[in-house]
Short mmCIF file of C-alpha atoms and ligand atoms in Angstrom, two decimals:
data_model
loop_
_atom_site.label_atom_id
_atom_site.label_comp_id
_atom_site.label_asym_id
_atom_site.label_seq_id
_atom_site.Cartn_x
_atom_site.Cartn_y
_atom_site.Cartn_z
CA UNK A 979 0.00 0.00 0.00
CA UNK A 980 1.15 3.04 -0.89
CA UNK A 981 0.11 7.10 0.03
CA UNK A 982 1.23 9.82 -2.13
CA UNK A 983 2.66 12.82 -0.32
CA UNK A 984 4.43 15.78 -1.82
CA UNK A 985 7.80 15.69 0.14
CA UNK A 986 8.40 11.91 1.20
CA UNK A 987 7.53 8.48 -0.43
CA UNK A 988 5.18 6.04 1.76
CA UNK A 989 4.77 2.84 1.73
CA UNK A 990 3.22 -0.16 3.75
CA UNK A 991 4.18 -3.46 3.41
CA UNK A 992 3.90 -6.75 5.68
CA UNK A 993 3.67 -4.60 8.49
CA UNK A 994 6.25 -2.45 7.93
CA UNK A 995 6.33 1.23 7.05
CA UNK A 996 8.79 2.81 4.56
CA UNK A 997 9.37 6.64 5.06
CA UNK A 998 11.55 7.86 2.22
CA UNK A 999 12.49 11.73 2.89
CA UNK A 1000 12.21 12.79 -0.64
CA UNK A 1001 13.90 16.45 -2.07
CA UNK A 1002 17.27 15.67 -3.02
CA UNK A 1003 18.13 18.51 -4.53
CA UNK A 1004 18.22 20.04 -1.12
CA UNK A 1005 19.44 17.03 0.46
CA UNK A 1006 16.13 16.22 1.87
CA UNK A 1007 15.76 19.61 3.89
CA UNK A 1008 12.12 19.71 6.37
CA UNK A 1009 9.93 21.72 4.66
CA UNK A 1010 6.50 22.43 6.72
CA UNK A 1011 5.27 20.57 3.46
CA UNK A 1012 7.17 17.51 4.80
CA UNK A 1013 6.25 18.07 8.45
CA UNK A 1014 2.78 17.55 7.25
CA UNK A 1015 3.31 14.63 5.11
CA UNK A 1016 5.08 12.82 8.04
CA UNK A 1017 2.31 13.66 10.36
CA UNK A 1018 0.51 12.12 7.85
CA UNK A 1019 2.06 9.12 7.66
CA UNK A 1020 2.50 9.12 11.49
CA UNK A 1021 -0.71 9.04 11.90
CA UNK A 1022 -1.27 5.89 9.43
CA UNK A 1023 1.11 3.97 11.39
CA UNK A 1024 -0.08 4.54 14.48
CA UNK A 1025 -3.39 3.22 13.72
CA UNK A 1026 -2.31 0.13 12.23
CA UNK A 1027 -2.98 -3.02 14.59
CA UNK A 1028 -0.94 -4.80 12.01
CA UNK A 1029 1.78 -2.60 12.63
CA UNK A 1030 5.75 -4.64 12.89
CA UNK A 1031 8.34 -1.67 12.35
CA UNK A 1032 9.71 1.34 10.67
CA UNK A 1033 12.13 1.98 8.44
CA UNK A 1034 13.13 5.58 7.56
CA UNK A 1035 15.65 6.61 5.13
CA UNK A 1036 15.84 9.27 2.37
CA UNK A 1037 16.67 9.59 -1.47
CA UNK A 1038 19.48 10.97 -3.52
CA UNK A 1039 23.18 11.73 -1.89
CA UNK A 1040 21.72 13.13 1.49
CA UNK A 1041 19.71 11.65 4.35
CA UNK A 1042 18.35 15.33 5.79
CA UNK A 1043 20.08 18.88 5.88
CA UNK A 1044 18.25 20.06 8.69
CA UNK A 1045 15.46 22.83 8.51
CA UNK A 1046 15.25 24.04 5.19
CA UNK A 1047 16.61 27.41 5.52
CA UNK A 1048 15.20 28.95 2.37
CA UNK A 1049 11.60 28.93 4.40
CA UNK A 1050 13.52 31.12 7.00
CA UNK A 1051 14.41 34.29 4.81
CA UNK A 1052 15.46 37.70 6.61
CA UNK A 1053 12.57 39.49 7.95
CA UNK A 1054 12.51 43.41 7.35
CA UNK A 1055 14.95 45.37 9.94
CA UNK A 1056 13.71 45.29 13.07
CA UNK A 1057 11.41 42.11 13.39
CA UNK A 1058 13.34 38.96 14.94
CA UNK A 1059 11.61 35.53 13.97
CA UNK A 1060 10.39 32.92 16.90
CA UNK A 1061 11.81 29.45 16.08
CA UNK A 1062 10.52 28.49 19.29
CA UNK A 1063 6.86 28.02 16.68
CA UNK A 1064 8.71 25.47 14.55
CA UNK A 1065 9.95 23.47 17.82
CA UNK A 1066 6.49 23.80 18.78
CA UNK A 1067 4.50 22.78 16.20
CA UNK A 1068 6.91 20.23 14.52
CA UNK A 1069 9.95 18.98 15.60
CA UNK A 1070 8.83 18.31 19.03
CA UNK A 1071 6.03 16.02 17.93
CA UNK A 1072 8.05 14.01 14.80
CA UNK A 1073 10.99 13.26 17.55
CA UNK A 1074 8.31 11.92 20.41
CA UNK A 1075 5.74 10.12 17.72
CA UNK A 1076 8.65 8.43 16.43
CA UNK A 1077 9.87 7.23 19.88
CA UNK A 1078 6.69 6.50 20.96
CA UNK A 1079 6.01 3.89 18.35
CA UNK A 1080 5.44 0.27 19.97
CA UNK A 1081 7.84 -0.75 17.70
CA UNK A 1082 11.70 -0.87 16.01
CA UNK A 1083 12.38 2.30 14.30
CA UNK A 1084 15.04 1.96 12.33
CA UNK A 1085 16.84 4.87 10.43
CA UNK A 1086 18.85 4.16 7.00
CA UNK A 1087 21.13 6.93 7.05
CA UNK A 1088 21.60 7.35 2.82
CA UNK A 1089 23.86 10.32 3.67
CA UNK A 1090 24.91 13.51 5.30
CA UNK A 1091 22.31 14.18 8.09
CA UNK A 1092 22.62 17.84 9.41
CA UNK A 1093 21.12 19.77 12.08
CA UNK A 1094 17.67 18.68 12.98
CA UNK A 1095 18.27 15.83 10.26
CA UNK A 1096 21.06 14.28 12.20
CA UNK A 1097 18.35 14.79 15.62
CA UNK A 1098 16.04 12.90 14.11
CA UNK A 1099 17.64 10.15 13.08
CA UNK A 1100 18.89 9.45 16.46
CA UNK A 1101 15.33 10.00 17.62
CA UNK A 1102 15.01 6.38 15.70
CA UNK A 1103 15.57 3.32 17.84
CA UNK A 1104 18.61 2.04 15.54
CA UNK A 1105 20.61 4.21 12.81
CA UNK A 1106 22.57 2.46 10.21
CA UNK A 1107 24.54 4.84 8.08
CA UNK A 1108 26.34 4.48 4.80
CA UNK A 1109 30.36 4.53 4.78
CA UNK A 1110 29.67 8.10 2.84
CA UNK A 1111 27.31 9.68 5.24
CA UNK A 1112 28.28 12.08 8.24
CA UNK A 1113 26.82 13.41 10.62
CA UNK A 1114 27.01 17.38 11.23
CA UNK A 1115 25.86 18.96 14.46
CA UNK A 1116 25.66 22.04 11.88
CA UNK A 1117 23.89 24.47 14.06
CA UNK A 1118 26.87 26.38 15.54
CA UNK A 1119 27.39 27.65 12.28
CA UNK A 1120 23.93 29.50 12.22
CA UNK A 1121 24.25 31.04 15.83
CA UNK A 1122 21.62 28.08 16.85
CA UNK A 1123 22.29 25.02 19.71
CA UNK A 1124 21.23 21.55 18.48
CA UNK A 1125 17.47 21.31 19.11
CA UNK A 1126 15.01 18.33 17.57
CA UNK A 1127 16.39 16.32 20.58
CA UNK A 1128 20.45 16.89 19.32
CA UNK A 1129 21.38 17.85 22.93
CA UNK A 1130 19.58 14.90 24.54
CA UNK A 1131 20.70 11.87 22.13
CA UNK A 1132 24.31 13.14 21.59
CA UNK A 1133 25.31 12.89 25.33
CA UNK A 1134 23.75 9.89 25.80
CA UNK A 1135 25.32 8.01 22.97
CA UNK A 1136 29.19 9.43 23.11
CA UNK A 1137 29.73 10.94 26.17
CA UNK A 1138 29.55 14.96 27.08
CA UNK A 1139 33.12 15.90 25.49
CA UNK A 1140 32.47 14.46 22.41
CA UNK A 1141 28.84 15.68 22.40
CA UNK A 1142 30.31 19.20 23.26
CA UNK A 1143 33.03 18.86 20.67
CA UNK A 1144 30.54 17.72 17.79
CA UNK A 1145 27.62 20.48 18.87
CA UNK A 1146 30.82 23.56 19.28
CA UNK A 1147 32.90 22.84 16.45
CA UNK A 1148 30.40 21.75 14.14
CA UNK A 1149 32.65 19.15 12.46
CA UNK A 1150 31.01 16.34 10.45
CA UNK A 1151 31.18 12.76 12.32
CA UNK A 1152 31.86 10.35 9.51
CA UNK A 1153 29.56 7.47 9.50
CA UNK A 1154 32.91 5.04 10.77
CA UNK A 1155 33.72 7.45 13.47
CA UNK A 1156 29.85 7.51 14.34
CA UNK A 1157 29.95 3.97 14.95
CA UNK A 1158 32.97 3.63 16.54
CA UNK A 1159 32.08 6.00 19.32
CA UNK A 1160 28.59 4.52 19.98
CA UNK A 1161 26.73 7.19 18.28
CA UNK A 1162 25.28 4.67 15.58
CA UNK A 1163 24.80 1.21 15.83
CA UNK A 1164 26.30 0.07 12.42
CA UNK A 1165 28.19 1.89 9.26
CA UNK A 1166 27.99 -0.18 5.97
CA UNK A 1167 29.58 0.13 2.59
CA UNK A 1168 27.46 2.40 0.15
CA UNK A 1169 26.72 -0.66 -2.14
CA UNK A 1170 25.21 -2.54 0.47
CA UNK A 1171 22.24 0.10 1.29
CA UNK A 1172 19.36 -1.53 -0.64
CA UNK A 1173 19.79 -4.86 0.51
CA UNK A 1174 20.26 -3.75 4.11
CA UNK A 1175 17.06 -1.96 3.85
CA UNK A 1176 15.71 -4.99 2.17
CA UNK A 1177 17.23 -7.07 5.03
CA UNK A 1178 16.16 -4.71 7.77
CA UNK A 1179 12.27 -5.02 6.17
CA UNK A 1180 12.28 -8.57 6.68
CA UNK A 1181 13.65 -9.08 10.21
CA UNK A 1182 10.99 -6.42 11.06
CA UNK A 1183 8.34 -8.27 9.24
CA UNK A 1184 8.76 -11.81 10.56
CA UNK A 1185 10.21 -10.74 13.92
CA UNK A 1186 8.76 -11.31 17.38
CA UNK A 1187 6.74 -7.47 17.31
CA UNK A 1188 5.66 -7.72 20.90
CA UNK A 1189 8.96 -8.80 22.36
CA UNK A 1190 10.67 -5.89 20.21
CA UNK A 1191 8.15 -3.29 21.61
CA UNK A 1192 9.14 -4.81 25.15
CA UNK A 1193 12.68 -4.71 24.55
CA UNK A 1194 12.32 -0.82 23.55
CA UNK A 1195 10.34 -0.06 26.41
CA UNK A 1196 12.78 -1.50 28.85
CA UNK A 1197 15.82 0.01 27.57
CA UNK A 1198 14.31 3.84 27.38
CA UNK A 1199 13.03 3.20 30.68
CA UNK A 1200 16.46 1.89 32.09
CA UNK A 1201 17.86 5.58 32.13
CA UNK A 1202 15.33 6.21 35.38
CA UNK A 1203 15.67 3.23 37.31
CA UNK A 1204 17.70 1.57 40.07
CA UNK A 1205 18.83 -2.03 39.07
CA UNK A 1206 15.70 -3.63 41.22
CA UNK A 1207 13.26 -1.31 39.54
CA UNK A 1208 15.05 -2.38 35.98
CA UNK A 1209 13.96 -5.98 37.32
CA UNK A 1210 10.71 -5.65 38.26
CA UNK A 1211 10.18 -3.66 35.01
CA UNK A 1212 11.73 -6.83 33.51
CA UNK A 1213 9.84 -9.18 35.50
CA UNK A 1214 6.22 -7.76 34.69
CA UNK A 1215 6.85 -7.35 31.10
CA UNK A 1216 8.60 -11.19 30.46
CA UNK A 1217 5.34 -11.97 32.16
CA UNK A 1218 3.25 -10.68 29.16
CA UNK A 1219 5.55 -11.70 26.39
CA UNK A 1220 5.16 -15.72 28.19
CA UNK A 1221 1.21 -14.98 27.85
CA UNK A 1222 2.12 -14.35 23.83
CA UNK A 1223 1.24 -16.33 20.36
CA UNK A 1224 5.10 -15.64 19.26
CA UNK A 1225 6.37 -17.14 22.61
CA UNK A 1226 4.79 -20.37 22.15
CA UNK A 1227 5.87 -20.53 17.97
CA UNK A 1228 9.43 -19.58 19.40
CA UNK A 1229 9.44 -22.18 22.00
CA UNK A 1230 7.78 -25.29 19.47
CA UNK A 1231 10.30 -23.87 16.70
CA UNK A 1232 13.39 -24.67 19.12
CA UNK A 1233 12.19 -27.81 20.18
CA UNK A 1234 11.39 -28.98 16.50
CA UNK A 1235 14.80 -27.28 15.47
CA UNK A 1236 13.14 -24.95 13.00
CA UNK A 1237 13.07 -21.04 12.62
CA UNK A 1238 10.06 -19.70 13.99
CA UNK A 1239 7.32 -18.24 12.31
CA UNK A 1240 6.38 -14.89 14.61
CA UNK A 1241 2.93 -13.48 13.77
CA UNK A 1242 3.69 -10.86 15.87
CA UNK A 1243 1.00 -11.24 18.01
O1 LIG B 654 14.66 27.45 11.93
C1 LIG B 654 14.23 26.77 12.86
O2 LIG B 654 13.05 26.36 12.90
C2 LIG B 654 15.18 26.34 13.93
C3 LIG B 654 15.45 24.92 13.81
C4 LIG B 654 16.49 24.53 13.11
C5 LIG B 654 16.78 23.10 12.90
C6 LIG B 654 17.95 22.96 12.00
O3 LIG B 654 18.06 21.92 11.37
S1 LIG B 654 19.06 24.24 11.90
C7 LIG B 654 20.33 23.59 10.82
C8 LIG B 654 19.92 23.71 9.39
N1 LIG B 654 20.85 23.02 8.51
C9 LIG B 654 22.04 23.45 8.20
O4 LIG B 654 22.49 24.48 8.66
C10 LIG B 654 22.82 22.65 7.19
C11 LIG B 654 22.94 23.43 5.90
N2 LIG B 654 23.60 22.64 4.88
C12 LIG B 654 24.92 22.44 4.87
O5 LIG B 654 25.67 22.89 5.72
C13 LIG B 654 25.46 21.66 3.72
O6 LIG B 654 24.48 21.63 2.69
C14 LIG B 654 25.82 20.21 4.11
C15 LIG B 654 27.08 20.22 4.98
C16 LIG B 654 24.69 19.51 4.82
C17 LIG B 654 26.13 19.41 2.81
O7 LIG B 654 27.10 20.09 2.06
P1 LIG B 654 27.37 19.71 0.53
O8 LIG B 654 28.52 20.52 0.07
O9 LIG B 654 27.47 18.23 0.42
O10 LIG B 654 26.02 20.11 -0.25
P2 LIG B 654 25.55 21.60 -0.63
O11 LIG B 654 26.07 21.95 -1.98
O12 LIG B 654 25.81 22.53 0.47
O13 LIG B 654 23.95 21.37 -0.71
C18 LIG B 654 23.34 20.82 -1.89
C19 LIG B 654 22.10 21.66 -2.15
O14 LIG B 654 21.22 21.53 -1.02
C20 LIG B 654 22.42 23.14 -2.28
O15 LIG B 654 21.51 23.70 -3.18
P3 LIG B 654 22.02 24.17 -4.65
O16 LIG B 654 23.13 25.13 -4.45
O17 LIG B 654 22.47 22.90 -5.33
O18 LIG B 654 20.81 24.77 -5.29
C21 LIG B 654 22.12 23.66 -0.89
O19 LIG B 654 21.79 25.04 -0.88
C22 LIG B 654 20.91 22.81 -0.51
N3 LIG B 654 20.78 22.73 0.94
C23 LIG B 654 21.57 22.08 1.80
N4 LIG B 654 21.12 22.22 3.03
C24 LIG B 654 20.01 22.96 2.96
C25 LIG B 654 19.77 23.29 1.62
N5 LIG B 654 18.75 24.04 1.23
C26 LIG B 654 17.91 24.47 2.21
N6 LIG B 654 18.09 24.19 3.51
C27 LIG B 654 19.11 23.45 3.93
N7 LIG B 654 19.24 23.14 5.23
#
């Protein structure tokens, strides 16, 4: 199934939704046309009781420059422009809906991913990025700070000096560098992009949904919580997973030495 939007391709398939960031001849810059579309599509997704992952990438040579800046042209002398609004009414929302999902997000990093592009893909639950791409904690160069979630995720990934170094400097991160420091979880040669896509679809679409959605849960919650609450946590949601349809096919598939066939329910 797919939905036509002006700024991104959509599709849905097995389960799985493809969100394809889609101006390349501005590297895939945010437009409030493509805020719309992916609220769009955000809103498909989340209705979907079929729903098994997400896969987000982007076309052409770049992943996502950031807010396009040509929608941010000088105002007349005197008048200063709010970008609290945009925080407000966009970025805020696309970075929680997509970690809010009850399942993987995964983000295909195509290439470069600046500014609020490089936020957003480490709003996704797993970022894979070409050998090519970078990442650029661009705003410095703008007289901004790293919003769309850049000074929460950064931090948390690498560390405070290298998130300071990254956000101050505003040097791009290659995608090797990105994984060797924790900020990523993979970096793969450029040729390899479609099938990992392709491969990243299908582990998505026959994985165990409900143990993936428990997995994310626990891990974002971990941040919060002494060791025994991390257990309990642990403890109550193993509980529901053993109550699952996917629990008992992965349990007969060991014992009959087979791969299991998760419905995701
Ligand atoms: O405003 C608010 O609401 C506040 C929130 C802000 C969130 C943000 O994301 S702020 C940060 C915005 N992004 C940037 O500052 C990055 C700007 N882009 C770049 O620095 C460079 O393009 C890159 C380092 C990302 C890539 O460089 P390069 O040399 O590979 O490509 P290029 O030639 O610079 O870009 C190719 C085209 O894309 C070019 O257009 P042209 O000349 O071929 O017609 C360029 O102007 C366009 N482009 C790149 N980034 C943007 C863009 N057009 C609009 N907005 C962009 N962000």
């Amino acid at each position: 199934m797919s939905h036509v939007y002006q700024h991104i391709q959509f599709n849905y398939q097995e389960g799985v939704g493809h969100i394809v960031l889609n101006r390349p001849n501005t590297l895939n810059s945010f437009t409030q046309i493509m805020h719309d579309d992916l609220k769009a599509a955000l809103s498909f997704l989340e209705s979907r009781n079929d729903l098994r992952g997400v896969i987000l990438t982007g076309t052409g040579r770049g992943f996502c420059a950031g807010q396009d800046l040509s929608e941010r042209k000088p105002l007349p002398p005197g008048q200063r422009r709010d970008l609290a609004e945009g925080i407000d009414k966009n970025y805020r929302s696309l970075v929680l809906r997509l970690r809010a999902l009850p399942v993987p997000v995964v983000c295909i990093v195509n290439g470069v991913a600046a500014g609020a592009g490089a936020s957003v893909a480490l709003a996704c639950d797993i970022v894979i990025a070409v050998k090519s791409a970078k990442f650029i904690q661009a705003f410095a160069k703008i007289g901004l700070l790293p919003d769309a979630g850049g000074t929460y995720f950064w931090p948390r990934l690498v560390g405070m000096q290298r998130a300071m170094g990254a956000a101050l400097f505003a040097e791009p991160v290659t995608a090797e560098t990105a994984a060797q420091w924790g900020l990523i979880w993979r970096c793969i040669p450029n040729e390899e992009l479609d099938a990992t896509i392709e491969s990243v679809h299908r582990h998505l679409a026959d994985g165990a949904t409900r143990a993936f959605a428990a997995t994310k849960q626990a891990l974002y919650e971990s941040g919060d919580h002494s060791l025994e609450a991390q257990i309990n946590i642990e403890r109550d949601l193993q509980r529901e997973l053993g109550y699952t349809d996917d629990y008992l096919e992965g349990m007969h598939a060991f014992g009959e030495k087979r791969p299991p066939r998760f419905t995701g329910r």
